[in-house]
Coordinates of C-alpha atoms in Angstrom, one line a residue:
Chain A
M1394 CA 68.3 136.2 5.8
S1395 CA 72.0 136.7 5.9
N1396 CA 71.9 135.8 9.6
I1397 CA 71.6 132.2 8.6
V1398 CA 75.4 131.8 8.3
I1399 CA 76.0 132.4 12.0
Y1400 CA 73.8 129.6 13.3
P1401 CA 76.3 126.8 12.6
I1402 CA 78.8 128.6 14.9
L1403 CA 76.3 129.9 17.5
I1404 CA 74.2 126.9 18.2
P1405 CA 76.9 124.4 19.1
L1406 CA 78.7 127.1 21.2
L1407 CA 75.6 128.0 23.2
M1408 CA 74.6 124.4 23.6
A1409 CA 78.0 123.5 24.9
M1410 CA 77.6 126.2 27.6
V1411 CA 74.2 124.9 28.5
L1412 CA 75.5 121.3 28.7
V1413 CA 78.1 122.2 31.3
F1414 CA 75.3 122.7 33.8
F1415 CA 74.0 119.1 33.3
R1416 CA 77.1 117.3 34.2
E1417 CA 75.5 114.3 35.9
N1418 CA 72.5 113.9 33.6
I1419 CA 74.2 112.1 30.7
K1420 CA 71.0 111.0 28.9
L1421 CA 69.9 114.6 28.7
Q1422 CA 73.4 115.7 27.5
Q1423 CA 73.3 113.1 24.7
W1424 CA 69.8 114.1 23.5
L1425 CA 70.6 117.8 23.6
T1426 CA 74.0 117.2 21.7
G1427 CA 72.3 115.1 19.1
I1428 CA 69.4 117.4 18.5
S1429 CA 71.6 120.5 18.3
V1430 CA 73.9 118.9 15.8
L1431 CA 70.8 117.8 13.8
V1432 CA 69.5 121.3 13.8
V1433 CA 72.9 122.6 12.6
I1434 CA 72.8 120.1 9.8
A1435 CA 69.3 121.1 8.8
I1436 CA 70.2 124.8 8.8
S1437 CA 73.4 124.4 6.9
A1438 CA 71.7 122.1 4.3
F1439 CA 69.2 124.9 3.9
T1440 CA 72.0 127.4 3.5
V1441 CA 73.5 125.2 0.7
Y1442 CA 70.2 125.4 -1.1
H1443 CA 69.9 129.2 -0.4
V1444 CA 73.4 129.8 -1.7
S1445 CA 72.8 127.8 -4.8
E1446 CA 69.7 129.9 -5.6
Q1447 CA 70.7 133.4 -4.4
G1448 CA 74.5 133.4 -4.5
I1449 CA 77.0 134.2 -1.7
V1450 CA 75.6 135.1 1.7
V1451 CA 77.5 137.8 3.6
L1452 CA 76.9 138.7 7.2
E1453 CA 78.5 141.8 8.6
L1454 CA 79.0 141.2 12.3
G1455 CA 77.9 144.1 14.4
G1456 CA 76.7 146.0 11.4
W1457 CA 80.2 147.2 10.5
S1458 CA 80.6 147.3 6.7
A1459 CA 83.0 145.0 5.0
P1460 CA 86.6 145.9 5.1
Y1461 CA 86.4 147.5 8.6
G1462 CA 84.4 145.0 10.5
I1463 CA 84.5 141.2 10.6
V1464 CA 82.4 139.4 8.0
L1465 CA 81.1 135.9 7.8
V1466 CA 81.0 134.7 4.2
G1467 CA 78.9 131.7 3.2
D1468 CA 80.0 130.9 -0.3
M1469 CA 79.4 127.4 -1.7
L1470 CA 82.8 126.0 -0.7
A1471 CA 82.3 127.1 2.9
V1472 CA 78.6 126.0 3.4
L1473 CA 79.2 122.6 1.7
L1474 CA 82.0 121.9 4.1
V1475 CA 80.0 123.1 7.1
T1476 CA 77.2 120.7 6.1
V1477 CA 79.5 117.8 5.7
A1478 CA 81.5 118.6 8.9
S1479 CA 78.3 118.8 11.0
F1480 CA 77.1 115.5 9.4
V1481 CA 80.3 113.7 10.2
T1482 CA 80.2 115.0 13.7
L1483 CA 76.8 113.5 14.2
M1484 CA 78.1 110.2 12.9
C1485 CA 81.0 110.2 15.3
L1486 CA 78.6 111.1 18.1
L1487 CA 76.3 108.2 17.2
F1488 CA 79.3 106.0 17.5
G1489 CA 80.5 107.7 20.7
F1490 CA 77.2 107.7 22.6
N1491 CA 77.6 104.0 23.4
S1492 CA 81.4 103.7 23.2
F1493 CA 82.7 106.5 25.4
E1494 CA 83.7 105.5 28.9
M1495 CA 81.8 106.9 31.8
G1496 CA 84.7 109.1 32.8
H1497 CA 84.6 110.7 29.4
K1498 CA 80.9 111.3 29.5
R1499 CA 81.1 112.9 33.0
H1500 CA 84.0 115.1 32.1
F1501 CA 82.5 117.2 29.4
V1502 CA 83.3 115.2 26.3
Y1503 CA 80.0 116.3 24.6
P1504 CA 80.4 120.1 25.3
M1505 CA 84.0 119.9 24.0
I1506 CA 82.9 118.1 20.8
L1507 CA 80.3 120.9 20.3
V1508 CA 83.0 123.6 20.8
L1509 CA 85.2 121.8 18.3
L1510 CA 82.3 121.8 15.8
S1511 CA 81.7 125.5 16.4
G1512 CA 85.4 126.2 15.8
V1513 CA 85.5 124.1 12.7
N1514 CA 82.3 125.8 11.3
G1515 CA 83.7 129.2 12.2
S1516 CA 86.9 128.5 10.4
F1517 CA 85.0 127.6 7.2
L1518 CA 82.7 130.6 7.3
T1519 CA 84.8 133.5 8.4
G1520 CA 86.0 136.1 5.8
D1521 CA 88.6 137.7 8.0
L1522 CA 92.1 136.4 8.3
F1523 CA 92.6 137.2 12.0
N1524 CA 89.2 135.9 12.8
L1525 CA 90.3 132.7 11.1
F1526 CA 93.1 132.5 13.6
V1527 CA 90.7 132.9 16.5
F1528 CA 88.4 130.1 15.2
F1529 CA 91.4 127.9 14.7
E1530 CA 92.3 128.4 18.3
V1531 CA 88.7 127.6 19.5
M1532 CA 88.9 124.4 17.5
L1533 CA 92.4 123.6 18.7
I1534 CA 91.8 124.2 22.4
A1535 CA 88.8 121.9 22.2
S1536 CA 91.0 119.3 20.5
Y1537 CA 93.6 119.7 23.2
V1538 CA 91.0 118.8 25.8
L1539 CA 89.6 115.9 23.8
I1540 CA 93.0 114.4 23.1
V1541 CA 94.1 114.3 26.7
L1542 CA 90.7 113.5 28.3
G1543 CA 91.2 110.3 30.2
G1544 CA 94.8 111.0 31.1
K1545 CA 96.3 107.7 30.1
K1546 CA 100.1 107.7 29.7
I1547 CA 100.1 107.5 26.0
Q1548 CA 97.5 110.3 25.8
L1549 CA 99.6 112.6 28.0
R1550 CA 102.8 111.8 26.1
E1551 CA 101.3 112.5 22.7
S1552 CA 99.2 115.5 23.7
I1553 CA 102.3 117.3 24.9
K1554 CA 103.8 117.1 21.4
Y1555 CA 100.5 117.9 19.8
V1556 CA 99.9 121.0 21.9
L1557 CA 103.4 122.2 21.5
I1558 CA 103.5 121.9 17.8
N1559 CA 100.2 123.6 17.4
V1560 CA 101.0 126.5 19.8
I1561 CA 104.2 127.2 17.8
S1562 CA 102.4 127.0 14.5
S1563 CA 99.6 129.2 15.8
T1564 CA 102.3 131.8 16.7
L1565 CA 103.7 131.5 13.2
F1566 CA 100.2 132.2 12.0
V1567 CA 100.0 135.4 14.0
I1568 CA 103.4 136.4 12.7
A1569 CA 102.3 135.8 9.1
T1570 CA 99.1 137.7 9.6
G1571 CA 101.1 140.6 11.1
Y1572 CA 103.4 140.7 8.1
L1573 CA 100.6 140.6 5.7
Y1574 CA 98.8 143.4 7.6
S1575 CA 101.8 145.6 7.6
V1576 CA 102.3 145.1 3.8
T1577 CA 98.7 145.4 2.7
G1578 CA 96.9 147.3 5.6
T1579 CA 93.9 145.0 5.7
L1580 CA 92.8 141.7 7.2
N1581 CA 89.5 141.1 5.3
M1582 CA 90.2 138.3 2.8
A1583 CA 88.3 139.8 -0.1
H1584 CA 90.0 143.2 0.5
L1585 CA 93.4 141.4 0.8
S1586 CA 92.8 139.7 -2.5
E1587 CA 92.0 143.0 -4.1
R1588 CA 95.1 144.7 -2.6
V1589 CA 97.5 141.9 -3.5
A1590 CA 96.1 141.9 -7.0
M1591 CA 96.6 145.6 -7.3
A1592 CA 100.1 145.6 -5.9
G1593 CA 101.2 142.6 -7.8
Q1594 CA 102.5 139.6 -5.9
D1595 CA 106.2 140.5 -5.5
G1596 CA 108.9 138.7 -3.6
L1597 CA 107.9 140.0 -0.2
L1598 CA 104.3 138.8 -0.6
T1599 CA 105.4 135.5 -2.0
A1600 CA 107.6 135.0 1.1
I1601 CA 104.6 135.8 3.3
S1602 CA 102.6 133.3 1.3
F1603 CA 105.2 130.7 2.1
L1604 CA 105.0 131.4 5.8
F1605 CA 101.2 130.8 5.4
L1606 CA 101.9 127.6 3.5
T1607 CA 104.2 126.4 6.4
V1608 CA 101.5 127.2 9.0
F1609 CA 98.7 125.5 7.1
G1610 CA 101.1 122.6 6.2
L1611 CA 101.7 122.1 9.9
K1612 CA 97.9 122.2 10.7
S1613 CA 96.8 120.0 7.8
G1614 CA 99.7 117.6 7.6
L1615 CA 101.2 118.7 4.3
L1616 CA 104.8 117.6 4.4
L1617 CA 105.1 118.7 8.1
F1618 CA 103.1 115.7 9.3
F1619 CA 105.5 114.2 11.8
W1620 CA 103.2 115.0 14.8
L1621 CA 100.1 113.5 13.2
P1622 CA 100.4 109.6 13.4
G1623 CA 101.3 109.7 17.1
S1624 CA 98.7 112.2 18.3
Y1625 CA 95.8 110.7 16.2
S1626 CA 96.4 107.3 17.6
A1627 CA 96.2 108.4 21.2
P1628 CA 92.6 109.4 21.9
P1629 CA 89.6 106.9 21.9
A1630 CA 88.2 105.8 18.6
P1631 CA 85.2 108.2 18.2
I1632 CA 87.4 111.2 19.0
A1633 CA 90.2 109.9 16.6
A1634 CA 87.5 109.6 13.9
L1635 CA 86.4 113.2 14.5
F1636 CA 90.0 114.4 14.4
A1637 CA 90.8 112.5 11.2
A1638 CA 87.6 113.7 9.5
L1639 CA 87.7 117.3 10.5
L1640 CA 90.9 118.8 11.9
T1641 CA 93.3 118.3 9.0
K1642 CA 90.5 119.1 6.6
V1643 CA 90.2 122.6 8.1
G1644 CA 93.9 123.1 7.3
V1645 CA 93.3 121.9 3.7
Y1646 CA 90.4 124.3 3.4
T1647 CA 92.5 127.2 4.5
V1648 CA 95.2 126.3 2.0
I1649 CA 92.4 126.2 -0.7
R1650 CA 91.0 129.5 0.4
V1651 CA 94.2 131.5 0.8
F1652 CA 95.9 130.1 -2.3
T1653 CA 92.9 130.6 -4.6
L1654 CA 91.7 133.9 -3.2
I1655 CA 94.8 135.8 -2.2
F1656 CA 98.1 134.4 -3.4
Y1657 CA 97.2 133.1 -6.9
H1658 CA 99.4 135.4 -8.9
D1659 CA 102.8 133.6 -8.7
K1660 CA 101.6 130.1 -9.5
E1661 CA 104.9 129.2 -11.1
F1662 CA 106.6 129.4 -7.8
T1663 CA 104.1 128.8 -4.9
H1664 CA 101.9 126.3 -6.6
T1665 CA 104.8 124.3 -8.0
A1666 CA 106.3 124.2 -4.5
M1667 CA 103.0 123.1 -3.1
M1668 CA 102.7 120.3 -5.7
W1669 CA 106.1 118.8 -4.8
M1670 CA 105.3 119.1 -1.1
A1671 CA 102.1 117.2 -1.9
A1672 CA 104.0 114.6 -3.9
I1673 CA 106.5 114.0 -1.0
T1674 CA 103.6 113.9 1.5
M1675 CA 101.9 111.2 -0.6
I1676 CA 105.0 109.1 -0.9
L1677 CA 106.0 109.3 2.8
G1678 CA 102.5 108.8 4.0
A1679 CA 102.0 105.7 1.9
L1680 CA 105.3 104.2 3.0
G1681 CA 104.4 105.0 6.6
A1682 CA 101.0 103.3 6.2
V1683 CA 102.6 100.2 4.6
S1684 CA 105.2 99.8 7.3
Q1685 CA 102.9 99.9 10.3
W1686 CA 101.3 97.0 12.1
E1687 CA 98.8 98.9 14.3
I1688 CA 95.4 99.8 13.1
K1689 CA 95.4 103.3 14.4
K1690 CA 98.8 104.1 13.0
I1691 CA 98.0 102.7 9.5
L1692 CA 94.8 104.8 9.4
S1693 CA 96.6 107.9 10.6
Y1694 CA 99.1 107.6 7.8
N1695 CA 96.2 107.3 5.4
V1696 CA 95.0 110.7 6.5
I1697 CA 98.3 112.1 5.4
V1698 CA 98.2 110.5 2.0
S1699 CA 94.8 111.9 1.2
V1700 CA 95.8 115.4 2.4
G1701 CA 98.7 115.1 -0.1
F1702 CA 96.3 114.0 -2.9
I1703 CA 93.8 116.8 -2.3
L1704 CA 96.5 119.5 -2.2
F1705 CA 98.0 118.0 -5.3
G1706 CA 94.7 118.9 -7.1
V1707 CA 94.7 122.3 -5.5
S1708 CA 98.2 123.0 -6.7
I1709 CA 97.3 122.3 -10.3
A1710 CA 94.6 125.0 -9.9
T1711 CA 92.6 124.4 -13.0
D1712 CA 88.9 124.3 -13.0
Q1713 CA 88.8 120.5 -13.3
S1714 CA 91.4 119.7 -10.6
L1715 CA 89.9 122.1 -8.1
S1716 CA 86.4 120.5 -8.6
G1717 CA 88.1 117.2 -8.1
S1718 CA 89.9 118.3 -5.0
L1719 CA 86.7 119.6 -3.4
F1720 CA 84.8 116.5 -4.4
Y1721 CA 87.6 114.3 -3.0
L1722 CA 87.8 116.5 0.2
I1723 CA 84.1 115.9 0.9
H1724 CA 84.4 112.2 0.1
D1725 CA 87.5 112.0 2.3
M1726 CA 85.7 113.5 5.3
L1727 CA 83.0 110.8 5.0
S1728 CA 85.3 107.9 4.3
K1729 CA 87.9 108.8 7.0
A1730 CA 85.1 108.9 9.5
L1731 CA 83.8 105.5 8.3
I1732 CA 87.2 103.8 8.3
F1733 CA 88.1 105.2 11.8
I1734 CA 84.7 104.3 13.2
T1735 CA 84.8 100.7 11.9
G1736 CA 88.5 100.4 12.8
G1737 CA 87.7 101.6 16.3
A1738 CA 85.0 98.9 16.5
I1739 CA 87.6 96.3 15.5
I1740 CA 90.0 97.5 18.2
S1741 CA 87.3 97.4 20.8
I1742 CA 86.3 93.9 19.9
F1743 CA 89.8 92.5 20.1
G1744 CA 90.9 94.8 22.9
T1745 CA 94.2 95.4 21.2
D1746 CA 95.7 97.5 18.4
K1747 CA 98.1 94.9 17.1
L1748 CA 97.3 93.5 13.7
K1749 CA 99.1 90.2 14.3
E1750 CA 96.8 89.3 17.2
F1751 CA 93.7 89.6 15.1
S1752 CA 91.8 86.9 13.3
G1753 CA 88.5 85.6 12.0
L1754 CA 86.0 88.3 12.6
I1755 CA 83.8 87.8 9.6
L1756 CA 81.8 85.0 11.2
F1757 CA 80.6 87.0 14.0
R1758 CA 80.5 90.5 12.6
P1759 CA 79.7 90.1 8.9
L1760 CA 78.1 93.6 8.6
L1761 CA 81.1 95.2 10.2
G1762 CA 83.3 93.3 7.9
W1763 CA 81.4 94.5 4.8
L1764 CA 81.3 98.1 6.1
F1765 CA 85.1 98.1 6.6
F1766 CA 85.6 96.5 3.2
I1767 CA 83.6 99.2 1.5
G1768 CA 85.6 101.8 3.5
V1769 CA 88.8 100.3 2.1
L1770 CA 87.5 100.4 -1.4
A1771 CA 86.3 104.0 -0.9
L1772 CA 89.8 105.0 0.3
A1773 CA 91.4 103.5 -2.7
G1774 CA 88.9 105.0 -5.1
V1775 CA 87.3 102.0 -6.6
P1776 CA 84.7 103.0 -9.3
P1777 CA 81.1 102.9 -7.9
L1778 CA 82.1 104.8 -4.9
G1779 CA 82.6 108.6 -4.5
G1780 CA 86.4 108.6 -4.3
F1781 CA 86.7 107.5 -7.9
V1782 CA 85.0 110.6 -9.3
G1783 CA 87.3 112.9 -7.3
K1784 CA 90.4 111.0 -8.2
V1785 CA 89.6 110.9 -11.9
M1786 CA 88.9 114.6 -12.0
I1787 CA 92.1 115.5 -10.1
L1788 CA 94.2 113.2 -12.3
K1789 CA 92.5 114.5 -15.5
G1790 CA 93.2 118.0 -14.5
A1791 CA 96.8 117.2 -13.7
V1792 CA 97.5 115.3 -16.9
S1793 CA 96.0 118.0 -19.1
A1794 CA 98.2 120.5 -17.2
G1795 CA 101.2 118.3 -18.1
E1796 CA 102.1 117.1 -14.5
L1797 CA 102.7 113.4 -15.4
I1798 CA 105.2 112.5 -12.8
V1799 CA 103.2 113.6 -9.8
S1800 CA 100.1 112.0 -11.3
I1801 CA 101.8 108.7 -11.4
I1802 CA 103.0 109.1 -7.8
G1803 CA 99.4 109.8 -6.9
L1804 CA 98.2 106.6 -8.6
L1805 CA 100.9 104.4 -7.1
T1806 CA 100.3 105.7 -3.6
S1807 CA 96.6 104.9 -4.1
L1808 CA 97.7 101.3 -4.6
L1809 CA 99.8 101.4 -1.5
V1810 CA 96.9 102.8 0.4
L1811 CA 94.7 99.9 -0.8
Y1812 CA 97.4 97.4 0.3
S1813 CA 97.8 99.0 3.7
V1814 CA 94.1 99.0 4.6
M1815 CA 93.5 95.6 2.9
K1816 CA 96.1 94.3 5.3
I1817 CA 93.9 95.3 8.2
F1818 CA 90.9 93.6 6.5
I1819 CA 92.7 90.4 5.8
H1820 CA 94.2 90.1 9.3
S1821 CA 91.1 90.9 11.2
F1822 CA 88.3 89.3 9.2
W1823 CA 89.9 86.3 7.6
G1824 CA 91.2 83.2 9.2
E1825 CA 90.4 81.1 12.3
T1826 CA 88.5 82.8 15.1
L1827 CA 90.2 83.4 18.4
M1828 CA 87.2 84.9 20.1
S1829 CA 85.6 83.7 23.3
E1830 CA 81.9 83.3 23.9
G1831 CA 81.4 86.6 25.8
Q1832 CA 83.3 88.7 23.2
E1833 CA 81.2 87.5 20.3
Y1834 CA 78.0 89.4 20.9
S1835 CA 78.8 92.2 23.3
T1836 CA 81.1 94.6 21.5
G1837 CA 81.5 96.5 18.3
T1838 CA 77.8 96.7 17.5
N1839 CA 77.6 100.5 18.1
A1840 CA 79.6 101.2 14.9
L1841 CA 77.0 99.5 12.7
L1842 CA 74.4 102.3 12.5
P1843 CA 76.8 105.3 11.8
G1844 CA 78.9 103.0 9.5
T1845 CA 75.9 102.0 7.5
I1846 CA 74.7 105.6 7.1
L1847 CA 78.2 106.7 6.0
V1848 CA 78.5 103.8 3.5
I1849 CA 75.2 104.9 2.0
C1850 CA 76.4 108.5 1.7
I1851 CA 79.7 107.4 0.1
A1852 CA 78.0 105.2 -2.4
G1853 CA 75.5 108.0 -3.0
M1854 CA 78.3 110.4 -3.8
G1855 CA 79.5 108.0 -6.5
I1856 CA 76.1 107.4 -8.0
G1857 CA 74.7 110.9 -7.6
A1858 CA 78.0 112.6 -8.6
E1859 CA 76.2 114.5 -11.4
W1860 CA 73.8 116.1 -8.9
I1861 CA 76.6 116.9 -6.4
M1862 CA 78.7 118.4 -9.2
T1863 CA 76.1 121.2 -9.7
F1864 CA 77.0 122.5 -6.2
I1865 CA 80.7 121.8 -6.5
S1866 CA 81.0 123.6 -9.8
Q1867 CA 79.4 126.6 -8.2
A1868 CA 82.1 126.5 -5.5
T1869 CA 84.8 126.0 -8.0
E1870 CA 83.6 129.0 -10.0
V1871 CA 84.4 131.2 -7.0
M1872 CA 87.8 129.6 -6.5
V1873 CA 88.8 130.1 -10.2
N1874 CA 87.3 133.6 -10.4
P1875 CA 88.0 135.4 -7.1
S1876 CA 86.2 138.6 -8.3
I1877 CA 82.8 136.9 -7.5
Y1878 CA 83.9 136.6 -3.9
I1879 CA 85.3 140.1 -3.7
E1880 CA 82.2 141.6 -5.3
A1881 CA 79.9 139.8 -2.9
V1882 CA 81.9 140.9 0.2
L1883 CA 82.8 144.4 -0.8
Q1884 CA 79.5 145.4 -2.5
Q1885 CA 79.3 148.8 -0.8
I1886 CA 82.6 150.3 -1.9
S1887 CA 83.6 150.3 -5.6
P1888 CA 87.2 149.7 -6.2
Chain B
M186 CA 112.5 153.3 18.0
E187 CA 110.9 150.7 15.7
T188 CA 114.3 149.3 14.8
F189 CA 115.3 149.0 18.4
I190 CA 112.1 147.1 19.2
I191 CA 112.6 144.8 16.3
I192 CA 116.1 144.0 17.4
I193 CA 114.8 143.3 20.9
S194 CA 112.2 140.9 19.5
G195 CA 114.9 139.3 17.3
I196 CA 116.9 138.6 20.5
L197 CA 113.8 137.2 22.2
Y198 CA 113.2 134.9 19.2
T199 CA 116.8 133.6 19.4
I200 CA 116.4 132.8 23.1
A201 CA 112.9 131.3 22.5
V202 CA 114.2 129.0 19.8
Y203 CA 117.1 128.0 21.9
L204 CA 114.8 127.1 24.8
I205 CA 112.3 125.3 22.6
L206 CA 115.1 123.1 21.3
N207 CA 115.9 122.0 24.8
K208 CA 115.0 118.6 26.2
N209 CA 113.6 119.8 29.5
F210 CA 109.9 120.3 29.3
L211 CA 109.7 123.4 31.6
R212 CA 112.2 125.2 29.5
I213 CA 110.2 124.4 26.3
I214 CA 107.2 126.0 27.9
L215 CA 109.2 129.1 28.8
G216 CA 110.5 129.1 25.2
V217 CA 107.0 129.0 23.8
T218 CA 105.9 131.9 26.0
L219 CA 108.9 134.0 25.0
F220 CA 108.2 133.1 21.4
S221 CA 104.7 134.6 21.6
H222 CA 105.9 137.6 23.5
A223 CA 108.5 138.3 20.8
T224 CA 105.7 138.0 18.2
H225 CA 103.6 140.6 20.0
L226 CA 106.5 143.0 20.2
M227 CA 107.2 142.5 16.6
L228 CA 103.6 143.0 15.6
M229 CA 103.6 146.3 17.4
A230 CA 106.9 147.4 15.8
I231 CA 106.3 146.5 12.2
N232 CA 103.0 148.4 12.0
G233 CA 104.5 151.6 13.5
L234 CA 104.6 152.3 17.2
K235 CA 102.8 155.7 17.5
K236 CA 102.0 157.7 14.5
G237 CA 99.6 160.2 15.9
N238 CA 96.7 160.6 18.3
A239 CA 94.6 157.9 19.9
P240 CA 91.9 156.8 17.4
L241 CA 89.0 158.2 19.2
L242 CA 86.3 160.5 17.7
S243 CA 86.7 163.1 20.4
E244 CA 90.4 163.5 19.8
N245 CA 91.4 166.2 17.3
G246 CA 94.2 165.8 14.9
D247 CA 94.9 164.6 11.4
I248 CA 96.9 161.5 12.0
Y249 CA 95.7 158.6 14.1
T250 CA 97.6 155.6 15.4
D251 CA 96.3 152.4 13.8
P252 CA 94.4 150.4 16.5
I253 CA 94.3 147.1 14.7
P254 CA 97.7 145.8 15.7
Q255 CA 96.9 146.5 19.3
A256 CA 93.6 144.6 19.0
L257 CA 95.4 141.7 17.4
I258 CA 98.1 141.7 20.1
L259 CA 95.4 141.8 22.8
T260 CA 93.6 138.8 21.4
S261 CA 96.8 136.9 20.9
I262 CA 98.0 137.6 24.5
V263 CA 94.7 136.2 25.9
I264 CA 95.1 133.0 23.8
S265 CA 98.7 132.5 24.6
F266 CA 98.0 133.1 28.3
A267 CA 95.4 130.4 28.3
L268 CA 97.7 128.0 26.4
T269 CA 100.6 128.6 28.7
A270 CA 98.4 127.7 31.6
L271 CA 97.2 124.6 29.8
L272 CA 100.8 123.6 28.9
L273 CA 102.0 124.0 32.5
V274 CA 99.2 121.8 33.9
L275 CA 99.8 119.3 31.1
G276 CA 103.5 119.2 31.8
Y277 CA 102.9 118.8 35.5
R278 CA 100.5 115.9 35.0
T279 CA 102.9 114.3 32.6
Y280 CA 105.7 114.6 35.1
I281 CA 103.5 113.0 37.8
E282 CA 102.2 110.1 35.6
L283 CA 105.3 109.3 33.5
G284 CA 108.0 110.5 36.0
T285 CA 110.0 112.4 33.6
D286 CA 110.3 115.9 32.1
N287 CA 112.7 114.9 29.5
M288 CA 111.3 115.0 25.9
K289 CA 113.7 112.3 24.8
K290 CA 112.1 109.8 27.1
L291 CA 108.6 110.6 25.8
K292 CA 109.1 108.7 22.5
G293 CA 107.0 105.8 23.5
E294 CA 107.7 102.1 23.6
S295 CA 107.0 99.4 21.1
H296 CA 105.1 97.2 23.6
E297 CA 102.3 99.6 24.2

């Protein structure tokens, strides 16, 4: 039964290899991609159920027992994120099936998306620090291809920066892993947690934890986000949606994992630093979003703000704020996908990215307008939608921990976020129409199906929050109490 | 011996950082390559170069050399090799399309 956790990694990877052989048969590629992602969603949803009934699932790869071999660990945090990541990928694919150009379809865009999904799922599920690096690379290499595919000037220009910054941060990741190995003598995360707890987190280990924070900050856009707005606005809309929904969130997940499981002993120092980094991230991200006049740039800066907000909750590290962070993380994956998909549809209708050239879309695309509007409300965290619950929990946790200043920063940036995306809505949907006859009915319809499904999910997260919280509280329990994770992974050897 | 290797890798890091901060794209790629090589050397050195026998069952002896750093380095070499190849191709394509290998000119223009 424990084999179940490897399928979300294995199925997309194998299917990607198969698809390479059907380069010309695009219909078949689309069907196979869609079906395999559907199967992954079904399996991972079943895993969520299984974990909620039976507890953490551990798979020892190759039969090597825990601290010596590589393990895959399906705890609630990991399997929930796997399910949502696969679901979001399916939505981006639904949008992409009709909106990718022929060149993209013929040059392996679907295999690369599947490899990306495999790397993302692997990063969530692995229980070994170096294996995490390898899955990061799988994911990143796929993203390098996806960002440059098409070879336009802007794509080449931005992907050079993106690749360089990621290569350097990956090397830093290897350095940090090497340091940690030479200090503790293990790479298994559960074992690391045990050893660090035993040795006590002294100055050396705290320094290493900061190196990790730098690396994950670069990957997730925590404070070191300067590369993000440029590179996320270069690729076509479905791929940008996929990046915004998945890539930075993997960085956020690793911060959560490493700083709740391994380096949680010196919270005074590491978590306070993380909190102020998150605060600066929120401020700078919000100011960036307000100052831009291009849809893709505004939305990319919004990605940064939400990363700051989620990690603010993580840095408080109480039961409540961690639940809120996880809830908001899941909500953010869905709502970022929604807003990037609908935003991409708006761009494809007008054929430009400039806000000032937009006008009067609501007459011809009322459904798209409403979907975008709900996306805007979801980003800002307006009550009936899912974001509200997450934000309330994070802020409640923060206020009860006495962090008033950063909580106020979080609230104010939410307002700025609302203003920045509302600006897109007003400029593109209100006013006189400038569209010609042909434009009116031909474009932008392919965003409606995935958009509607995502809106239903986001609203469902708000209404069914009680039900979702049963899963999330199980995930938080592991984060607050790492011994559950350690016991599940290292069941054979007693400490 | 470990100290010597660590000093060497420190010198490599210095050169790598100098090259990465350059404007010329090819030099940056060389810098990134050196950066990863310095890391590999350092990984080898900080975990002890050779403490004992090879870690094989047939070998006799009480002390074994830890194989994990080597395994990490091997994996990391493969990845950095692939990425260097990708970077070189990317740099070449960029040079062909945009006509420059100067990072300062890759900032983008407002009218795009």
